[in-house]
Amino acid sequence: MQKHKLYYFNSCIFLIKLLPLIIGCFLLGCSEQKEAQQVLPIQNRVQVAENAININTASAVELEKLPDIGAKTAQEIIEHREKYGRFRKPEHLLFVRGISDKRFRAMRSLIKIE
Amino acid sequence: MSAANSKNSSSNFTLYPLLWLAVCFALGILATHFFVVNWKILLAVCLVFATLSAIFQTRKFALIFLSVAFVAVGGLCLSVENNSVAPNRVKRLYDANQIKSGDPIEIEGVLQGKPELAVGGFFLILKSEKAIYKDAEIKILGNVRLFAPVREEQIKQEYDQLNLNYGSRIRVACQLRREDNYLNAGFTSSKKLLDQRQIDAVAVIKSPLLVEKIADTKTFAPLAWIYERRQNLIIDFRDNFNVSTAGVLIASLLGNQHFLDKNTAEVFRNGGTFHVLVISGLHITFIGGLTLLFIRFFTNKRLSQFIIASLFLWSYSIAVGADVPVIRATIMFTVLLFSQVIYRSGTLLNAFGLCGLILLVWRPSEIFTPSFQLTFVSVGAIVAIAFPLIENLRAIGTWSPSAETPFPPNVSKRLRRFCETLYWRDEVWKIENKRNLWTAKLFKSPHLRWTEKRNLQNPVRYIFEAILVSLIVQTCLLPLLVIYFHRFSFASIFLNLWVGITIALESFAAIIAVFFAQISNVMAFPFIRLTEFFNWLMLSIPQILSANDWASVRLLHYADAMKAVYFLHFVPLLVLTIFLNQWKPFSLSSKFQVSSFKFFVRVSAVSLIVLSALIIFHPFSAPKLDGRLHIDFLDVGQGDAALITFPNGETLLVDGGGKRDFSQTYVQNEYADEPELFEPDTTKVGETVVSAFLWEKGYSQIDYILATHADADHIQGLSDVAKNFKVRAAMFGRTPVQNAEFAELFEILQKRDIPIMKISRGDILNFDAAQIEVLYPEKDDTPDAVSDNNHSIVLRVIYGRRTFLLTGDIEQQTERELLQTPEFLQADVVKAAHHGSRTSSTLGFIEATRAKLVVIPVGRESPHGHPHQEVLERWTNSGAKIVTTGERGTVSVSTDGKDLQLKTFLR
């Protein structure tokens, strides 16, 4: 009985010794934590031109006026619109086959959705 | 309660009751999986039998009741798990086709963990909450994995600005996918693989413009800290070490396999030691063991040792991503350790049973995953076979007369001498002898003097024990290794030891190096070189061995009824295990002296050897001849692969699928003079699709391989086939050695001494009653003759009255040339040229073939939009029936010379 008590006592002491270490870890962890912040989406920073083309209503001919867009891609855009409905954001144009990140950036300021 | 009950009731049950209960539980899961039973029935059965066993707890038959109750509980757990998938889980929505795979969708959710770095981008695990699909907002559940490619500096900066972190709430527009590609026999379903990793769907983020960060949610700080440290370590390893070393360290210590390079990974696979690169049982045991050793310096209280070691292990396993296998291993280690804390005399087998029970209750369906089976069989082999065996051998070797064991071990003399050589300690006996009132002279093994003089006993014993354990584990794992990896490595018995030791040394050196690197580069430099040296050392021996074909063989697995071999393999193993655990070498009236028992042991040992031989040399695996000519067009995504099986059983593989590899990059580390080439370890169509299909069909030899031309989607997979199978000859129209994919194949062919046959227009190849006419290209022996689409080999296969036309990737120009002799083009079945592209299948050509059936090998979603609509219309108008591999999976046509049969993977 005596032995048992000693055993538990010792392990408690050990844990208490360990406590500062654990608390230290927590504090270290907390200090790394940054304040939650609101980040503006990159896309909002673009200035859209006045004569921008509405990709939700434009015809193939109009779409071809955009830089780098040929008849084939224009057709793809229209097919995509028919299949999945209107574009909710200009960026969703990226879903169309043939429109890469680079191509999209080139035309970003020339398109709008409404 | 259950354990206590059974303890009282039977003497047999007392040693490891939990093991039997775990077995019952597992049986229940298996039974429910194969015969679907209503959960209400199971619940009733379970309650009735549990009550019965409680009532009759003092009787012997209470055990049977209890076992039945556990079988029912097992089944119950599985059906509860299966029915508990929420209706708005992403995986359910996709499986029920409520959301179509590949459709644009916007998902909002919280990031789990930091972005997982990879070469050329990073992975995100998003815990989804909301989705906008077709203008409607829906609530969803489940994790999705997103890959964001980062190839340019600008993209990298934009992602940095977004500051994606653990706990960030983001909205991503992407085309989520959850579908099975490569619909062929033998291919492991990708849905299954995702489910095992707890991921519901995957997507690639096409551009940072499609990612919106909404806010940072609150996270658990210590966890965030652990993730941060891990991320930094990955970057540190990457910056400091060469490609191969960094890949090994990041995979084996931090659980991120994206930085492994192809050659290193191949060496590990060939040696059968790839498991050290995956954080799992072995790792956790090793790290846990080390922590325990370390803690023993500070405290000798078992309870505190247990608490600290398991705390450390658990935070480690969470830091490395908390994958299911890691958690499993950690649970096992914790339980085994805990059993040592509460009762030191408890058998390991009992703790092993407890692990099984806990893990199966946690996730009943885990029992069907390879990783669970591999971990369990190997741990079981160690705990139930290796440990008792070594314990007995030690007891025999160290025997000296005492009150409990007055007589020498009751075993053959040879075994006794052997054990004594390994375990007898003469110094110990001398001390013991002085203490006793009486003296005795013991005659021990004559070899002892030799080993003791040279201090060899310890090393010899360690090596013997390690090899014994390794051998036992490999024997038990044999069927699983063949089924899941199609590989058996004889060398792995030794290589596992070698790699285990060197990787430990390497890890220590690496940790010291990284620590010093924080202080100064000069201090770190020697350790970095040391780490790289250990890495080189680790790879050198497997490399030498893997140069020999015998060291590691690729194996097919049996189909149909012969599959029973894999289950039968475990029967003699089980019998031997039971005998071993009942073996009492000091008992005079040992059962082992009875001749019938000896006979049983011998029979099981022999049948074990016979069954192993049956698995390794697979004498009865060859497919049966049915006198028909078969052509299987495989679904290799965008690409071609067709297996022709001739009536006499000879095989010809026309093209092997594949993909061009764009993933090579150059990597510069801080201590190297120039950048190093890095080739990531990606899965390849030739291995996972084509080879797997051939193995599944029961082939270990493909007589001939043929590449129509040197485009990656036709030729690359043949390299893997040439590596994995016996090949009699390879056929080409041209040999463009400057082409990277061709050069790769060419090198393998030369290494394996496979002769090359060049074929050209006018050649006729005879395969028994069947015949192949080569229609194209013209002979051109110049070494740099182009091998492009328009110089594809065109073949017409003829058997009896039936003809098949295989056209490679020929385009209009070649079709026109071929039309000069239209009588050679007539065919019942045509493989449409160039995956149904509008560059080919001209009207004149289509009419000349007069085909009944046209097969178009094409991916489910081709990057080039294949097959083109006008091509489909042209074929339909000509009266041919169209089948594409993208829609139907493998397309198999066969003929006995008169009839024509069509079968597809999906009906």
mmCIF file of N, CA and C in Angstrom, chain A residues 7-8 10-11 14-15 18 22 25-26 28-30 32-39 41-43 45 72 80 83-84 86 88-89 91-92 94-102 104-105, chain B residues 103-104 106 132 135 152 154-155 158 161-163 171 173-175 206-216 219-222 224-225 228-229 299 301-304 308 862-865:
data_model
loop_
_atom_site.group_PDB
_atom_site.id
_atom_site.type_symbol
_atom_site.label_atom_id
_atom_site.label_comp_id
_atom_site.label_asym_id
_atom_site.label_seq_id
_atom_site.Cartn_x
_atom_site.Cartn_y
_atom_site.Cartn_z
ATOM 1 N N TYR A 7 4.471 5.641 -5.429
ATOM 2 C CA TYR A 7 4.556 5.546 -6.879
ATOM 3 C C TYR A 7 3.749 6.665 -7.547
ATOM 4 N N TYR A 8 2.500 6.803 -7.092
ATOM 5 C CA TYR A 8 1.656 7.832 -7.693
ATOM 6 C C TYR A 8 2.162 9.223 -7.357
ATOM 7 N N ASN A 10 5.233 10.136 -6.848
ATOM 8 C CA ASN A 10 6.384 10.435 -7.690
ATOM 9 C C ASN A 10 5.991 10.830 -9.100
ATOM 10 N N SER A 11 5.039 10.081 -9.666
ATOM 11 C CA SER A 11 4.670 10.411 -11.044
ATOM 12 C C SER A 11 3.986 11.769 -11.105
ATOM 13 N N PHE A 14 6.593 14.330 -11.081
ATOM 14 C CA PHE A 14 7.234 14.392 -12.390
ATOM 15 C C PHE A 14 6.411 15.204 -13.375
ATOM 16 N N LEU A 15 5.106 14.962 -13.343
ATOM 17 C CA LEU A 15 4.224 15.691 -14.258
ATOM 18 C C LEU A 15 4.262 17.180 -13.955
ATOM 19 N N LEU A 18 7.064 18.685 -15.414
ATOM 20 C CA LEU A 18 6.934 18.763 -16.869
ATOM 21 C C LEU A 18 6.055 19.923 -17.299
ATOM 22 N N ILE A 22 5.298 22.107 -20.999
ATOM 23 C CA ILE A 22 4.077 22.054 -21.810
ATOM 24 C C ILE A 22 3.517 23.458 -22.017
ATOM 25 N N CYS A 25 5.455 25.318 -24.542
ATOM 26 C CA CYS A 25 5.105 24.924 -25.903
ATOM 27 C C CYS A 25 3.854 25.651 -26.372
ATOM 28 N N PHE A 26 2.857 25.691 -25.479
ATOM 29 C CA PHE A 26 1.599 26.351 -25.825
ATOM 30 C C PHE A 26 1.836 27.819 -26.132
ATOM 31 N N LEU A 28 4.576 29.318 -27.022
ATOM 32 C CA LEU A 28 5.325 29.432 -28.266
ATOM 33 C C LEU A 28 4.381 29.303 -29.449
ATOM 34 N N GLY A 29 3.480 28.331 -29.326
ATOM 35 C CA GLY A 29 2.498 28.112 -30.392
ATOM 36 C C GLY A 29 1.609 29.321 -30.569
ATOM 37 N N CYS A 30 1.148 29.869 -29.442
ATOM 38 C CA CYS A 30 0.219 30.996 -29.513
ATOM 39 C C CYS A 30 0.869 32.213 -30.137
ATOM 40 N N GLU A 32 2.883 32.386 -32.426
ATOM 41 C CA GLU A 32 2.960 32.293 -33.883
ATOM 42 C C GLU A 32 1.630 32.629 -34.539
ATOM 43 N N GLN A 33 0.592 32.523 -33.749
ATOM 44 C CA GLN A 33 -0.748 32.705 -34.303
ATOM 45 C C GLN A 33 -0.985 34.164 -34.686
ATOM 46 N N LYS A 34 -1.423 34.374 -35.909
ATOM 47 C CA LYS A 34 -1.650 35.746 -36.362
ATOM 48 C C LYS A 34 -3.105 36.112 -36.192
ATOM 49 N N GLU A 35 -3.319 37.413 -36.158
ATOM 50 C CA GLU A 35 -4.685 37.910 -36.074
ATOM 51 C C GLU A 35 -5.440 37.534 -37.345
ATOM 52 N N ALA A 36 -6.686 37.166 -37.172
ATOM 53 C CA ALA A 36 -7.505 36.894 -38.344
ATOM 54 C C ALA A 36 -7.666 38.175 -39.138
ATOM 55 N N GLN A 37 -7.524 38.077 -40.421
ATOM 56 C CA GLN A 37 -7.577 39.306 -41.220
ATOM 57 C C GLN A 37 -8.458 39.105 -42.442
ATOM 58 N N GLN A 38 -8.995 40.200 -42.877
ATOM 59 C CA GLN A 38 -9.827 40.170 -44.072
ATOM 60 C C GLN A 38 -8.922 40.431 -45.275
ATOM 61 N N VAL A 39 -8.924 39.543 -46.229
ATOM 62 C CA VAL A 39 -8.075 39.732 -47.397
ATOM 63 C C VAL A 39 -8.946 40.045 -48.599
ATOM 64 N N PRO A 41 -9.961 39.940 -52.276
ATOM 65 C CA PRO A 41 -9.658 39.068 -53.405
ATOM 66 C C PRO A 41 -8.879 39.842 -54.468
ATOM 67 N N ILE A 42 -7.940 39.151 -55.079
ATOM 68 C CA ILE A 42 -7.097 39.814 -56.074
ATOM 69 C C ILE A 42 -7.945 40.383 -57.206
ATOM 70 N N GLN A 43 -8.991 39.627 -57.546
ATOM 71 C CA GLN A 43 -9.761 40.012 -58.733
ATOM 72 C C GLN A 43 -10.426 41.383 -58.601
ATOM 73 N N ARG A 45 -9.179 44.019 -57.633
ATOM 74 C CA ARG A 45 -8.267 45.138 -57.833
ATOM 75 C C ARG A 45 -8.173 45.552 -59.297
ATOM 76 N N LYS A 72 -12.479 29.431 -82.750
ATOM 77 C CA LYS A 72 -12.639 28.166 -82.044
ATOM 78 C C LYS A 72 -12.932 28.398 -80.556
ATOM 79 N N HIS A 80 -19.893 26.510 -73.607
ATOM 80 C CA HIS A 80 -19.802 26.419 -72.149
ATOM 81 C C HIS A 80 -20.999 27.126 -71.514
ATOM 82 N N LYS A 83 -24.063 25.109 -71.830
ATOM 83 C CA LYS A 83 -24.055 23.885 -71.024
ATOM 84 C C LYS A 83 -24.228 24.188 -69.536
ATOM 85 N N TYR A 84 -23.520 25.194 -69.038
ATOM 86 C CA TYR A 84 -23.478 25.401 -67.592
ATOM 87 C C TYR A 84 -24.168 26.687 -67.135
ATOM 88 N N ARG A 86 -24.935 30.978 -67.191
ATOM 89 C CA ARG A 86 -24.130 32.187 -67.287
ATOM 90 C C ARG A 86 -22.898 32.123 -66.371
ATOM 91 N N ARG A 88 -20.785 33.378 -63.491
ATOM 92 C CA ARG A 88 -21.098 34.156 -62.289
ATOM 93 C C ARG A 88 -20.009 35.166 -61.985
ATOM 94 N N LYS A 89 -18.799 34.866 -62.393
ATOM 95 C CA LYS A 89 -17.684 35.791 -62.194
ATOM 96 C C LYS A 89 -16.862 35.786 -63.470
ATOM 97 N N GLU A 91 -13.796 35.506 -63.732
ATOM 98 C CA GLU A 91 -12.727 34.504 -63.608
ATOM 99 C C GLU A 91 -13.191 33.122 -64.062
ATOM 100 N N HIS A 92 -14.484 32.890 -64.016
ATOM 101 C CA HIS A 92 -14.960 31.558 -64.386
ATOM 102 C C HIS A 92 -14.777 31.265 -65.864
ATOM 103 N N LEU A 94 -12.120 30.989 -67.038
ATOM 104 C CA LEU A 94 -10.970 30.072 -67.037
ATOM 105 C C LEU A 94 -11.402 28.610 -67.185
ATOM 106 N N PHE A 95 -12.652 28.319 -66.907
ATOM 107 C CA PHE A 95 -13.115 26.942 -67.048
ATOM 108 C C PHE A 95 -13.214 26.503 -68.504
ATOM 109 N N VAL A 96 -13.289 27.482 -69.385
ATOM 110 C CA VAL A 96 -13.442 27.148 -70.799
ATOM 111 C C VAL A 96 -12.148 26.547 -71.324
ATOM 112 N N ARG A 97 -12.284 25.451 -72.080
ATOM 113 C CA ARG A 97 -11.092 24.821 -72.612
ATOM 114 C C ARG A 97 -10.362 25.785 -73.548
ATOM 115 N N GLY A 98 -9.063 25.878 -73.390
ATOM 116 C CA GLY A 98 -8.284 26.740 -74.269
ATOM 117 C C GLY A 98 -7.957 28.084 -73.660
ATOM 118 N N ILE A 99 -8.581 28.429 -72.541
ATOM 119 C CA ILE A 99 -8.264 29.713 -71.915
ATOM 120 C C ILE A 99 -7.355 29.460 -70.718
ATOM 121 N N SER A 100 -6.104 29.861 -70.901
ATOM 122 C CA SER A 100 -5.133 29.630 -69.834
ATOM 123 C C SER A 100 -5.096 30.859 -68.933
ATOM 124 N N ASP A 101 -4.371 30.705 -67.853
ATOM 125 C CA ASP A 101 -4.193 31.805 -66.909
ATOM 126 C C ASP A 101 -3.657 33.043 -67.628
ATOM 127 N N LYS A 102 -2.666 32.828 -68.471
ATOM 128 C CA LYS A 102 -2.023 33.940 -69.179
ATOM 129 C C LYS A 102 -3.006 34.653 -70.095
ATOM 130 N N PHE A 104 -6.182 34.675 -69.991
ATOM 131 C CA PHE A 104 -7.238 35.341 -69.245
ATOM 132 C C PHE A 104 -6.771 36.684 -68.719
ATOM 133 N N ARG A 105 -5.537 36.714 -68.204
ATOM 134 C CA ARG A 105 -5.029 37.975 -67.660
ATOM 135 C C ARG A 105 -4.973 39.048 -68.737
ATOM 136 N N ASP B 103 -17.734 19.075 -63.640
ATOM 137 C CA ASP B 103 -18.483 20.313 -63.842
ATOM 138 C C ASP B 103 -17.877 21.423 -62.984
ATOM 139 N N PRO B 104 -17.962 22.672 -63.461
ATOM 140 C CA PRO B 104 -17.477 23.779 -62.640
ATOM 141 C C PRO B 104 -18.310 23.898 -61.359
ATOM 142 N N GLU B 106 -18.206 25.932 -57.242
ATOM 143 C CA GLU B 106 -17.476 26.766 -56.287
ATOM 144 C C GLU B 106 -17.651 26.156 -54.916
ATOM 145 N N ILE B 132 -21.478 26.252 -54.466
ATOM 146 C CA ILE B 132 -22.424 26.861 -55.401
ATOM 147 C C ILE B 132 -22.313 26.073 -56.689
ATOM 148 N N ASP B 135 -25.655 27.816 -59.995
ATOM 149 C CA ASP B 135 -26.352 28.972 -59.424
ATOM 150 C C ASP B 135 -27.114 28.688 -58.132
ATOM 151 N N GLU B 152 5.274 29.744 -62.276
ATOM 152 C CA GLU B 152 5.917 31.038 -62.538
ATOM 153 C C GLU B 152 6.014 31.849 -61.260
ATOM 154 N N GLN B 154 5.260 34.939 -60.778
ATOM 155 C CA GLN B 154 4.096 35.798 -60.511
ATOM 156 C C GLN B 154 3.001 35.018 -59.772
ATOM 157 N N ILE B 155 2.786 33.785 -60.236
ATOM 158 C CA ILE B 155 1.767 32.950 -59.602
ATOM 159 C C ILE B 155 2.137 32.703 -58.150
ATOM 160 N N GLU B 158 1.357 35.665 -56.044
ATOM 161 C CA GLU B 158 -0.075 35.836 -55.776
ATOM 162 C C GLU B 158 -0.554 34.885 -54.691
ATOM 163 N N GLN B 161 0.569 36.151 -51.402
ATOM 164 C CA GLN B 161 -0.288 37.235 -50.929
ATOM 165 C C GLN B 161 -1.572 36.698 -50.302
ATOM 166 N N LEU B 162 -2.078 35.636 -50.891
ATOM 167 C CA LEU B 162 -3.312 35.055 -50.352
ATOM 168 C C LEU B 162 -3.070 34.493 -48.950
ATOM 169 N N ASN B 163 -1.805 34.111 -48.699
ATOM 170 C CA ASN B 163 -1.427 33.612 -47.374
ATOM 171 C C ASN B 163 -2.363 32.486 -46.909
ATOM 172 N N ARG B 171 -12.717 30.266 -50.647
ATOM 173 C CA ARG B 171 -13.688 29.834 -51.642
ATOM 174 C C ARG B 171 -12.913 29.585 -52.929
ATOM 175 N N ALA B 173 -13.069 28.175 -56.991
ATOM 176 C CA ALA B 173 -13.840 27.705 -58.141
ATOM 177 C C ALA B 173 -12.993 26.680 -58.868
ATOM 178 N N CYS B 174 -13.535 25.496 -59.060
ATOM 179 C CA CYS B 174 -12.732 24.455 -59.695
ATOM 180 C C CYS B 174 -13.645 23.420 -60.331
ATOM 181 N N GLN B 175 -13.030 22.478 -61.008
ATOM 182 C CA GLN B 175 -13.806 21.388 -61.598
ATOM 183 C C GLN B 175 -13.497 20.130 -60.804
ATOM 184 N N LYS B 206 -6.840 26.053 -61.456
ATOM 185 C CA LYS B 206 -6.210 26.466 -62.703
ATOM 186 C C LYS B 206 -5.420 27.760 -62.543
ATOM 187 N N SER B 207 -5.865 28.626 -61.639
ATOM 188 C CA SER B 207 -5.185 29.919 -61.499
ATOM 189 C C SER B 207 -5.476 30.472 -60.116
ATOM 190 N N PRO B 208 -4.529 31.247 -59.555
ATOM 191 C CA PRO B 208 -4.795 31.848 -58.234
ATOM 192 C C PRO B 208 -5.986 32.799 -58.269
ATOM 193 N N LEU B 209 -6.368 33.234 -59.466
ATOM 194 C CA LEU B 209 -7.514 34.139 -59.568
ATOM 195 C C LEU B 209 -8.801 33.457 -59.139
ATOM 196 N N LEU B 210 -8.786 32.130 -59.124
ATOM 197 C CA LEU B 210 -10.006 31.401 -58.780
ATOM 198 C C LEU B 210 -10.120 31.137 -57.282
ATOM 199 N N VAL B 211 -9.107 31.598 -56.526
ATOM 200 C CA VAL B 211 -9.122 31.372 -55.079
ATOM 201 C C VAL B 211 -9.425 32.679 -54.362
ATOM 202 N N GLU B 212 -10.356 32.639 -53.448
ATOM 203 C CA GLU B 212 -10.663 33.803 -52.631
ATOM 204 C C GLU B 212 -10.455 33.431 -51.183
ATOM 205 N N LYS B 213 -9.743 34.272 -50.463
ATOM 206 C CA LYS B 213 -9.627 34.000 -49.032
ATOM 207 C C LYS B 213 -10.668 34.843 -48.307
ATOM 208 N N ILE B 214 -11.454 34.211 -47.473
ATOM 209 C CA ILE B 214 -12.526 34.945 -46.810
ATOM 210 C C ILE B 214 -12.080 35.406 -45.429
ATOM 211 N N ALA B 215 -11.495 34.510 -44.659
ATOM 212 C CA ALA B 215 -11.052 34.899 -43.323
ATOM 213 C C ALA B 215 -10.127 33.836 -42.766
ATOM 214 N N ASP B 216 -9.495 34.156 -41.645
ATOM 215 C CA ASP B 216 -8.749 33.143 -40.905
ATOM 216 C C ASP B 216 -9.605 32.710 -39.737
ATOM 217 N N THR B 219 -7.772 28.632 -34.745
ATOM 218 C CA THR B 219 -7.223 27.281 -34.789
ATOM 219 C C THR B 219 -6.622 26.942 -33.444
ATOM 220 N N PHE B 220 -6.350 25.660 -33.286
ATOM 221 C CA PHE B 220 -5.723 25.195 -32.057
ATOM 222 C C PHE B 220 -4.229 25.509 -32.147
ATOM 223 N N ALA B 221 -3.757 26.399 -31.281
ATOM 224 C CA ALA B 221 -2.419 26.963 -31.447
ATOM 225 C C ALA B 221 -1.293 25.922 -31.503
ATOM 226 N N PRO B 222 -1.247 24.954 -30.573
ATOM 227 C CA PRO B 222 -0.136 23.999 -30.633
ATOM 228 C C PRO B 222 -0.107 23.238 -31.954
ATOM 229 N N ALA B 224 -1.183 24.376 -34.850
ATOM 230 C CA ALA B 224 -0.670 25.296 -35.856
ATOM 231 C C ALA B 224 0.847 25.355 -35.763
ATOM 232 N N TRP B 225 1.343 25.324 -34.536
ATOM 233 C CA TRP B 225 2.778 25.395 -34.327
ATOM 234 C C TRP B 225 3.456 24.147 -34.895
ATOM 235 N N GLU B 228 3.531 24.319 -38.635
ATOM 236 C CA GLU B 228 4.512 25.313 -39.075
ATOM 237 C C GLU B 228 5.921 24.715 -39.059
ATOM 238 N N ARG B 229 6.253 24.035 -37.930
ATOM 239 C CA ARG B 229 7.583 23.435 -37.799
ATOM 240 C C ARG B 229 7.825 22.409 -38.908
ATOM 241 N N THR B 299 13.468 9.114 -16.075
ATOM 242 C CA THR B 299 12.566 8.543 -15.081
ATOM 243 C C THR B 299 12.475 7.046 -15.287
ATOM 244 N N LYS B 301 9.791 5.452 -13.876
ATOM 245 C CA LYS B 301 8.389 5.147 -13.607
ATOM 246 C C LYS B 301 7.729 4.758 -14.910
ATOM 247 N N ARG B 302 7.193 3.574 -14.954
ATOM 248 C CA ARG B 302 6.621 3.112 -16.224
ATOM 249 C C ARG B 302 5.474 3.975 -16.689
ATOM 250 N N LEU B 303 4.702 4.469 -15.718
ATOM 251 C CA LEU B 303 3.534 5.264 -16.093
ATOM 252 C C LEU B 303 3.967 6.563 -16.770
ATOM 253 N N SER B 304 4.953 7.250 -16.178
ATOM 254 C CA SER B 304 5.385 8.505 -16.790
ATOM 255 C C SER B 304 6.058 8.241 -18.123
ATOM 256 N N ILE B 308 4.679 10.120 -21.482
ATOM 257 C CA ILE B 308 5.495 11.010 -22.308
ATOM 258 C C ILE B 308 5.682 10.427 -23.703
ATOM 259 N N SER B 862 -10.786 14.084 -73.437
ATOM 260 C CA SER B 862 -9.513 14.278 -74.098
ATOM 261 C C SER B 862 -9.132 15.757 -74.074
ATOM 262 N N PRO B 863 -7.851 16.052 -73.842
ATOM 263 C CA PRO B 863 -7.426 17.454 -73.857
ATOM 264 C C PRO B 863 -7.552 18.077 -75.254
ATOM 265 N N HIS B 864 -7.617 17.226 -76.274
ATOM 266 C CA HIS B 864 -7.740 17.764 -77.630
ATOM 267 C C HIS B 864 -9.169 17.685 -78.142
ATOM 268 N N GLY B 865 -10.093 17.300 -77.303
ATOM 269 C CA GLY B 865 -11.478 17.226 -77.744
ATOM 270 C C GLY B 865 -11.788 15.999 -78.583
#
